[in-house]
Amino acid sequence: MGFELYALEQSGAGGRTLRVSIDHSEPITIEDCERVSRIAGPLLDHSELIDGPYDLEVSSPGAERPLRAHADYERFNGKRVNIRYRTGTSETVVEGPLVAVDSAGIAVSALGARGRAPVIVHIAWDDVVAGRLAVSI
């Protein structure tokens, strides 16, 4: 099938809901989620993960998915991102196209003030607090 397990969460009253988030190099479709659900359901029924009835929810990581690993940043280089990062003792947020990813960190093209040219913000990996894709509307 070629899908990757992106996240697994057990929630709801008594932990009776199992949320599975899948990923793939191509966009995830509703048909993909249905296919994974049809295959995973019987496997979970025979496992000891959840005893008794449960709800299985299969989804994609979403349009504003978190960027969790270096590989995520490489994969989405060129896409619009929202990055929260440390600047000394405080945190700052920058949003714009991810323009570079390397072993030292990332670079985001941020809008310049009052119509000025974009500014490239370089952020070291150690300073990245959180990152996610950002949808522009």
XYZ file of C-alpha atoms in Angstrom:
137
model
C 0.000 0.000 0.000
C 2.933 2.319 0.618
C 1.449 4.327 3.480
C 3.360 5.528 6.513
C 1.902 5.686 10.014
C 2.099 9.392 10.820
C 0.327 9.414 14.186
C -1.632 7.091 16.441
C -3.850 8.402 19.222
C -6.192 6.653 21.600
C -8.914 8.909 23.006
C -12.560 9.197 23.915
C -14.414 7.773 26.887
C -12.389 4.829 28.142
C -9.973 5.141 25.221
C -12.524 3.606 22.857
C -11.527 5.746 19.860
C -8.377 4.955 17.917
C -7.251 7.748 15.583
C -4.791 6.716 12.888
C -3.155 9.351 10.711
C -1.502 8.062 7.535
C 0.932 9.693 5.152
C 2.200 9.054 1.640
C 4.364 10.831 -0.912
C 1.160 11.683 -2.817
C -1.840 13.470 -1.257
C -4.052 11.208 0.867
C -7.559 10.638 -0.517
C -10.736 9.491 1.210
C -10.366 6.227 -0.719
C -6.912 5.756 0.835
C -8.394 6.225 4.309
C -11.173 3.735 3.548
C -8.666 1.175 2.255
C -6.442 1.492 5.342
C -9.504 1.262 7.593
C -10.693 -1.941 5.869
C -7.266 -3.536 6.329
C -6.453 -2.197 9.810
C -9.892 -2.898 11.316
C -9.676 -6.712 11.223
C -6.041 -6.627 12.385
C -7.002 -4.469 15.370
C -9.996 -6.714 16.123
C -7.594 -9.626 16.629
C -4.975 -7.648 18.534
C -4.801 -6.855 22.218
C -4.524 -3.104 21.624
C -8.186 -2.436 22.472
C -10.505 -4.933 24.153
C -14.133 -4.786 23.098
C -15.848 -2.354 20.757
C -13.999 0.727 19.537
C -14.217 3.428 16.879
C -11.473 3.574 14.248
C -10.810 6.934 12.585
C -8.323 7.067 9.696
C -7.241 10.419 8.269
C -4.400 12.359 6.679
C -2.145 14.649 8.740
C -4.094 17.603 7.297
C -3.402 20.696 5.226
C -1.594 22.408 8.113
C 0.233 19.312 9.265
C 3.029 19.590 11.805
C 6.579 19.341 10.494
C 8.194 16.935 12.936
C 11.433 15.735 11.376
C 14.223 17.070 9.175
C 12.817 14.941 6.333
C 9.453 16.754 6.611
C 11.175 20.105 6.060
C 13.076 18.707 3.066
C 9.897 17.221 1.597
C 8.004 20.502 1.880
C 10.835 22.831 0.830
C 9.229 25.529 -1.326
C 5.867 25.295 0.467
C 4.368 27.906 2.787
C 5.209 27.195 6.430
C 4.590 28.656 9.877
C 7.631 28.365 12.145
C 7.825 29.217 15.848
C 11.434 29.706 16.907
C 13.563 30.994 19.773
C 15.186 34.406 19.605
C 17.212 34.756 22.778
C 14.831 34.394 25.719
C 11.604 34.822 23.726
C 9.870 33.127 20.816
C 8.922 34.525 17.417
C 6.725 33.252 14.600
C 7.533 33.605 10.917
C 5.317 32.544 8.024
C 6.194 32.293 4.365
C 7.750 29.983 1.798
C 10.412 27.595 3.083
C 13.333 28.458 0.816
C 16.218 26.373 2.181
C 16.836 23.306 4.325
C 20.299 22.069 5.271
C 22.206 20.519 8.154
C 22.472 23.902 9.937
C 18.788 24.816 9.810
C 16.111 26.325 7.604
C 15.396 29.602 5.822
C 11.951 31.167 5.406
C 11.077 34.063 3.105
C 9.073 36.441 5.315
C 7.089 39.429 4.107
C 8.928 42.702 4.425
C 7.395 45.526 6.440
C 4.967 47.825 4.607
C 5.401 46.472 1.128
C 9.168 46.105 1.255
C 10.913 43.168 -0.334
C 10.732 39.812 1.471
C 13.371 39.102 4.095
C 15.063 35.707 4.368
C 14.994 34.511 7.988
C 17.638 31.867 8.807
C 16.768 29.618 11.760
C 19.124 27.069 13.331
C 17.641 23.641 14.059
C 18.213 24.113 17.799
C 16.058 27.256 17.717
C 13.053 25.686 15.957
C 10.290 25.211 18.534
C 7.525 24.049 16.178
C 6.762 24.066 12.495
C 3.748 23.318 10.356
C 2.536 23.786 6.814
C 0.510 26.967 6.368
C -2.400 27.368 4.002
C -2.736 30.753 2.347
C -6.295 31.814 1.627
